[in-house]
Amino acid sequence: MTGVEMDVTETVARLLAIEEIERLKARYFRFVDEKRWDEFGELFTEDVVIDIEGSAQRPRDRAQLVAATRRHYGDALTVHHGHMPEIEIIDSDHARGVWAMVDMIEVPEGGELPSFVGYGHYRDEYRRDGGGWRISRLSLSRIKLDRGPLTWSAT
């Protein structure tokens, strides 16, 4: 291969990895909202590291993350949006990304957590694992959090 062909091949590989990671994160948001817990769990490495600002829970692995997410959001109406991804491919098996986000959580009366709308950023790390990309570190910080009863509902 010539140098130009190698550059094109590397560029295409990087762009494909970015597309795969964007689809991975899109499934993350959708699977939470659709309560597809088994599929949600498959998005993460077994040893995923979780850091959610303001959370008293600190899941230590994939199973604990899925259980905690299911417990908190299983009965809630949720809407998660991720925007404007900034994906950096570190090497063929590692990447990191930043996503602007909005999450709207409407918890039934008497729920464990309050209802809220949050605005902030995910700072994730990704690792190629089992033939595909998975989230190996998930860090969420919110810039703004509106609590209280929400005025929207599912139709």
Backbone as CSV, one residue per row, in Angstrom:
resi,resn,N_x,N_y,N_z,CA_x,CA_y,CA_z,C_x,C_y,C_z
1,MET,0.839,-1.191,0.000,0.000,0.000,0.000,0.877,1.246,0.000
2,THR,0.406,2.244,-0.707,1.124,3.516,-0.704,0.730,4.297,0.539
3,GLY,1.475,5.370,0.798,1.172,6.214,1.954,-0.223,6.814,1.886
4,VAL,-0.656,7.198,0.691,-1.993,7.785,0.525,-3.051,6.728,0.810
5,GLU,-2.870,5.510,0.290,-3.835,4.436,0.533,-3.920,4.107,2.018
6,MET,-2.775,4.104,2.711,-2.758,3.837,4.146,-3.510,4.929,4.883
7,ASP,-3.289,6.196,4.531,-3.989,7.302,5.178,-5.490,7.180,4.982
8,VAL,-5.920,6.833,3.770,-7.349,6.677,3.493,-7.907,5.515,4.302
9,THR,-7.192,4.401,4.363,-7.639,3.238,5.118,-7.764,3.571,6.606
10,GLU,-6.776,4.260,7.144,-6.824,4.655,8.560,-7.963,5.638,8.818
11,THR,-8.166,6.578,7.906,-9.247,7.551,8.062,-10.601,6.859,8.039
12,VAL,-10.791,5.947,7.114,-12.059,5.207,7.030,-12.269,4.385,8.302
13,ALA,-11.228,3.735,8.804,-11.352,2.944,10.036,-11.749,3.835,11.212
14,ARG,-11.166,5.011,11.310,-11.504,5.949,12.391,-12.949,6.432,12.266
15,LEU,-13.357,6.761,11.060,-14.731,7.219,10.850,-15.742,6.107,11.150
16,LEU,-15.428,4.881,10.781,-16.313,3.754,11.106,-16.395,3.550,12.615
17,ALA,-15.270,3.683,13.307,-15.280,3.543,14.764,-16.139,4.637,15.402
18,ILE,-16.020,5.868,14.919,-16.836,6.965,15.447,-18.308,6.677,15.223
19,GLU,-18.676,6.213,14.042,-20.074,5.881,13.757,-20.575,4.775,14.691
20,GLU,-19.771,3.753,14.910,-20.166,2.660,15.809,-20.364,3.163,17.236
21,ILE,-19.502,4.053,17.687,-19.613,4.606,19.042,-20.850,5.495,19.160
22,GLU,-21.135,6.277,18.141,-22.349,7.101,18.169,-23.600,6.224,18.232
23,ARG,-23.611,5.136,17.499,-24.758,4.207,17.548,-24.843,3.521,18.914
24,LEU,-23.711,3.190,19.505,-23.674,2.609,20.846,-24.341,3.541,21.850
25,LYS,-23.977,4.810,21.817,-24.537,5.769,22.764,-26.015,6.025,22.471
26,ALA,-26.407,6.022,21.218,-27.829,6.168,20.878,-28.636,5.016,21.489
27,ARG,-28.102,3.809,21.423,-28.787,2.661,22.048,-28.828,2.820,23.560
28,TYR,-27.792,3.369,24.154,-27.786,3.627,25.593,-29.015,4.459,25.979
29,PHE,-29.211,5.578,25.307,-30.345,6.444,25.627,-31.671,5.727,25.376
30,ARG,-31.794,5.072,24.239,-33.053,4.422,23.870,-33.375,3.246,24.779
31,PHE,-32.386,2.424,25.096,-32.658,1.245,25.919,-33.101,1.623,27.328
32,VAL,-32.580,2.713,27.892,-33.069,3.177,29.196,-34.534,3.581,29.069
33,ASP,-34.840,4.380,28.068,-36.212,4.869,27.906,-37.197,3.746,27.611
34,GLU,-36.751,2.712,26.885,-37.624,1.584,26.542,-37.574,0.463,27.584
35,LYS,-36.762,0.645,28.631,-36.645,-0.336,29.724,-36.173,-1.702,29.207
36,ARG,-35.230,-1.678,28.300,-34.671,-2.912,27.719,-33.381,-3.232,28.469
37,TRP,-33.529,-3.747,29.685,-32.425,-3.853,30.641,-31.345,-4.831,30.212
38,ASP,-31.703,-5.980,29.647,-30.675,-6.932,29.218,-29.813,-6.333,28.116
39,GLU,-30.453,-5.702,27.134,-29.712,-5.079,26.046,-28.912,-3.881,26.551
40,PHE,-29.478,-3.134,27.491,-28.770,-2.014,28.109,-27.457,-2.504,28.723
41,GLY,-27.511,-3.596,29.456,-26.311,-4.132,30.098,-25.222,-4.511,29.115
42,GLU,-25.604,-4.980,27.937,-24.625,-5.407,26.939,-23.836,-4.245,26.335
43,LEU,-24.247,-3.022,26.618,-23.556,-1.847,26.079,-22.270,-1.534,26.837
44,PHE,-22.070,-2.186,27.984,-20.962,-1.859,28.883,-19.972,-3.003,28.986
45,THR,-18.708,-2.651,29.259,-17.735,-3.682,29.610,-18.098,-4.219,30.990
46,GLU,-17.674,-5.411,31.279,-17.971,-6.024,32.584,-17.418,-5.177,33.728
47,ASP,-16.262,-4.539,33.508,-15.585,-3.767,34.551,-15.839,-2.263,34.429
48,VAL,-16.976,-1.881,33.869,-17.285,-0.468,33.655,-17.116,0.336,34.944
49,VAL,-16.611,1.554,34.795,-16.451,2.481,35.909,-17.524,3.558,35.754
50,ILE,-18.280,3.806,36.828,-19.398,4.753,36.783,-19.129,5.902,37.750
51,ASP,-19.329,7.113,37.270,-19.205,8.306,38.110,-20.325,9.267,37.731
52,ILE,-21.408,9.243,38.501,-22.539,10.127,38.256,-22.566,11.152,39.384
53,GLU,-22.260,12.385,39.022,-22.178,13.475,39.999,-23.473,13.568,40.811
54,GLY,-23.333,13.622,42.108,-24.481,13.780,42.988,-25.190,12.493,43.343
55,SER,-24.735,11.376,42.799,-25.385,10.101,43.093,-24.753,9.447,44.314
56,ALA,-25.595,8.943,45.193,-25.096,8.220,46.365,-24.690,6.800,45.982
57,GLN,-25.232,6.307,44.872,-24.920,4.962,44.391,-23.597,4.986,43.631
58,ARG,-22.792,4.002,43.821,-21.546,3.851,43.071,-21.458,2.408,42.565
59,PRO,-22.184,2.093,41.472,-22.082,0.726,40.944,-20.637,0.387,40.630
60,ARG,-20.253,-0.834,40.945,-18.856,-1.258,40.773,-18.634,-2.113,39.529
61,ASP,-19.721,-2.503,38.858,-19.581,-3.297,37.643,-20.879,-3.214,36.845
62,ARG,-20.899,-3.908,35.724,-22.047,-3.853,34.822,-23.326,-4.330,35.500
63,ALA,-23.288,-5.438,36.214,-24.492,-5.978,36.853,-25.076,-4.986,37.863
64,GLN,-24.226,-4.362,38.663,-24.709,-3.378,39.638,-25.272,-2.142,38.940
65,LEU,-24.670,-1.728,37.830,-25.171,-0.585,37.078,-26.573,-0.865,36.544
66,VAL,-26.761,-2.021,35.939,-28.073,-2.360,35.379,-29.110,-2.445,36.494
67,ALA,-28.769,-3.072,37.604,-29.709,-3.204,38.725,-30.095,-1.828,39.279
68,ALA,-29.121,-0.948,39.456,-29.400,0.387,39.997,-30.239,1.212,39.025
69,THR,-29.925,1.140,37.741,-30.678,1.895,36.743,-32.119,1.395,36.677
70,ARG,-32.272,0.097,36.696,-33.615,-0.499,36.671,-34.421,-0.089,37.911
71,ARG,-33.777,-0.114,39.070,-34.460,0.251,40.318,-34.896,1.715,40.298
72,HIS,-34.032,2.600,39.821,-34.337,4.031,39.828,-35.328,4.435,38.736
73,TYR,-35.213,3.838,37.559,-35.982,4.317,36.410,-36.993,3.322,35.867
74,GLY,-37.098,2.145,36.466,-37.983,1.116,35.948,-39.437,1.517,35.885
75,ASP,-39.926,2.264,36.864,-41.323,2.704,36.888,-41.489,4.144,36.420
76,ALA,-40.405,4.803,36.084,-40.460,6.213,35.700,-40.645,6.351,34.192
77,LEU,-41.233,7.457,33.801,-41.260,7.854,32.397,-39.969,8.640,32.163
78,THR,-39.144,8.171,31.247,-37.855,8.825,31.012,-37.702,9.205,29.549
79,VAL,-37.011,10.309,29.331,-36.630,10.746,27.993,-35.181,11.201,28.084
80,HIS,-34.312,10.529,27.355,-32.888,10.874,27.345,-32.488,11.324,25.943
81,HIS,-31.785,12.438,25.873,-31.265,12.939,24.599,-29.779,13.199,24.737
82,GLY,-29.025,12.759,23.744,-27.605,13.063,23.660,-27.358,13.869,22.395
83,HIS,-26.519,14.875,22.499,-26.320,15.798,21.383,-24.836,16.084,21.170
84,MET,-24.509,16.459,19.958,-23.221,17.037,19.613,-22.034,16.216,20.135
85,PRO,-21.919,14.949,19.709,-20.811,14.129,20.205,-19.454,14.627,19.722
86,GLU,-18.500,14.548,20.629,-17.096,14.826,20.313,-16.350,13.530,20.601
87,ILE,-16.100,12.726,19.576,-15.482,11.417,19.741,-14.018,11.498,19.317
88,GLU,-13.141,11.006,20.174,-11.705,10.954,19.879,-11.270,9.490,19.893
89,ILE,-10.766,9.017,18.781,-10.239,7.656,18.702,-8.794,7.697,19.188
90,ILE,-8.520,6.960,20.250,-7.176,6.950,20.826,-6.296,5.948,20.088
91,ASP,-6.816,4.738,19.905,-6.160,3.710,19.105,-7.244,2.761,18.615
92,SER,-6.872,1.659,18.010,-7.867,0.781,17.389,-8.850,0.173,18.387
93,ASP,-8.535,0.198,19.681,-9.403,-0.421,20.686,-9.863,0.518,21.796
94,HIS,-9.514,1.802,21.737,-9.862,2.746,22.803,-10.285,4.094,22.219
95,ALA,-11.284,4.678,22.856,-11.770,5.997,22.429,-12.373,6.693,23.635
96,ARG,-12.611,7.987,23.470,-13.330,8.741,24.504,-14.241,9.742,23.811
97,GLY,-15.244,10.185,24.555,-16.182,11.111,23.953,-16.875,11.978,24.980
98,VAL,-17.357,13.108,24.520,-18.152,14.033,25.323,-19.473,14.234,24.585
99,TRP,-20.562,14.159,25.333,-21.905,14.342,24.786,-22.651,15.379,25.617
100,ALA,-23.211,16.387,24.981,-24.174,17.247,25.662,-25.434,16.410,25.851
101,MET,-26.125,16.601,26.974,-27.285,15.760,27.244,-28.397,16.506,27.951
102,VAL,-29.613,15.959,27.803,-30.787,16.370,28.562,-31.481,15.077,28.972
103,ASP,-31.828,14.973,30.248,-32.635,13.830,30.677,-33.837,14.344,31.464
104,MET,-34.991,13.792,31.122,-36.249,14.159,31.770,-36.789,12.895,32.444
105,ILE,-36.959,12.952,33.756,-37.366,11.787,34.530,-38.636,12.139,35.306
106,GLU,-39.710,11.447,34.997,-40.975,11.640,35.701,-41.238,10.383,36.529
107,VAL,-41.067,10.515,37.835,-41.187,9.392,38.758,-42.618,9.345,39.302
108,PRO,-43.213,8.150,39.377,-44.550,8.068,39.974,-44.534,8.585,41.412
109,GLU,-45.661,9.102,41.847,-45.768,9.623,43.212,-45.318,8.555,44.204
110,GLY,-44.509,8.981,45.183,-43.989,8.056,46.187,-42.747,7.315,45.742
111,GLY,-42.190,7.679,44.575,-40.992,7.019,44.071,-39.770,7.340,44.912
112,GLU,-38.732,6.534,44.724,-37.489,6.677,45.499,-36.774,7.995,45.207
113,LEU,-36.814,8.440,43.962,-36.143,9.675,43.547,-37.176,10.714,43.147
114,PRO,-36.821,12.004,43.183,-37.753,13.033,42.705,-37.748,13.091,41.175
115,SER,-38.793,13.624,40.603,-38.814,13.900,39.169,-37.888,15.076,38.888
116,PHE,-37.292,15.094,37.698,-36.391,16.196,37.361,-36.145,16.266,35.867
117,VAL,-35.611,17.405,35.456,-35.042,17.585,34.128,-33.606,18.019,34.366
118,GLY,-32.664,17.309,33.753,-31.250,17.620,33.932,-30.589,17.981,32.613
119,TYR,-29.590,18.842,32.709,-28.845,19.314,31.544,-27.362,19.210,31.892
120,GLY,-26.588,18.615,31.018,-25.168,18.505,31.326,-24.388,17.779,30.259
121,HIS,-23.408,16.984,30.721,-22.501,16.300,29.800,-22.145,14.902,30.299
122,TYR,-22.081,13.991,29.357,-21.461,12.693,29.584,-20.026,12.794,29.094
123,ARG,-19.124,12.241,29.855,-17.730,12.080,29.446,-17.447,10.594,29.563
124,ASP,-17.418,9.930,28.416,-17.312,8.477,28.376,-15.969,8.035,27.841
125,GLU,-15.623,6.799,28.190,-14.514,6.106,27.546,-15.087,4.827,26.963
126,TYR,-14.522,4.403,25.843,-15.020,3.244,25.124,-13.861,2.292,24.868
127,ARG,-14.194,0.997,24.843,-13.184,-0.023,24.579,-13.796,-1.071,23.656
128,ARG,-13.023,-1.477,22.671,-13.464,-2.570,21.813,-13.367,-3.844,22.658
129,ASP,-14.494,-4.536,22.779,-14.591,-5.674,23.698,-15.582,-6.666,23.102
130,GLY,-15.182,-7.916,22.952,-16.095,-8.909,22.410,-16.490,-8.627,20.977
131,GLY,-15.602,-8.007,20.211,-15.875,-7.748,18.806,-16.550,-6.426,18.504
132,GLY,-16.952,-5.684,19.528,-17.608,-4.395,19.285,-17.218,-3.387,20.341
133,TRP,-17.653,-2.158,20.127,-17.376,-1.091,21.084,-18.350,-1.186,22.253
134,ARG,-17.836,-0.931,23.458,-18.653,-0.887,24.668,-18.198,0.312,25.506
135,ILE,-19.067,0.741,26.376,-18.739,1.837,27.286,-17.937,1.247,28.439
136,SER,-16.725,1.754,28.650,-15.880,1.245,29.738,-15.830,2.219,30.920
137,ARG,-16.188,3.459,30.672,-16.276,4.456,31.746,-17.379,5.429,31.373
138,LEU,-18.262,5.696,32.323,-19.358,6.634,32.117,-19.315,7.655,33.238
139,SER,-19.163,8.907,32.857,-19.131,9.986,33.827,-20.186,11.009,33.422
140,LEU,-21.080,11.339,34.341,-22.161,12.279,34.055,-22.109,13.429,35.043
141,SER,-22.083,14.641,34.520,-22.196,15.830,35.367,-23.303,16.700,34.785
142,ARG,-24.090,17.248,35.679,-25.183,18.110,35.248,-24.848,19.559,35.579
143,ILE,-25.120,20.441,34.639,-24.923,21.876,34.818,-26.127,22.471,35.534
144,LYS,-27.297,21.945,35.225,-28.549,22.466,35.766,-29.480,21.295,36.031
145,LEU,-30.224,21.390,37.122,-31.176,20.347,37.496,-32.451,21.028,37.972
146,ASP,-33.537,20.803,37.242,-34.850,21.328,37.634,-35.625,20.193,38.283
147,ARG,-35.958,20.348,39.555,-36.689,19.306,40.291,-38.149,19.712,40.465
148,GLY,-38.934,18.698,40.776,-40.327,18.969,41.100,-41.259,18.321,40.109
149,PRO,-42.535,18.560,40.288,-43.487,17.947,39.377,-43.282,18.448,37.960
150,LEU,-43.353,17.528,37.019,-43.199,17.884,35.611,-44.576,18.076,35.001
151,THR,-44.638,18.879,33.970,-45.928,19.185,33.363,-46.145,18.432,32.052
152,TRP,-45.287,17.487,31.718,-45.465,16.709,30.507,-45.790,15.279,30.882
153,SER,-46.326,14.537,29.964,-46.587,13.120,30.200,-46.615,12.398,28.859
154,ALA,-46.514,11.089,28.920,-46.530,10.286,27.709,-47.919,10.314,27.090
155,THR,-47.974,10.222,25.787,-49.269,10.189,25.118,-49.529,8.833,24.545
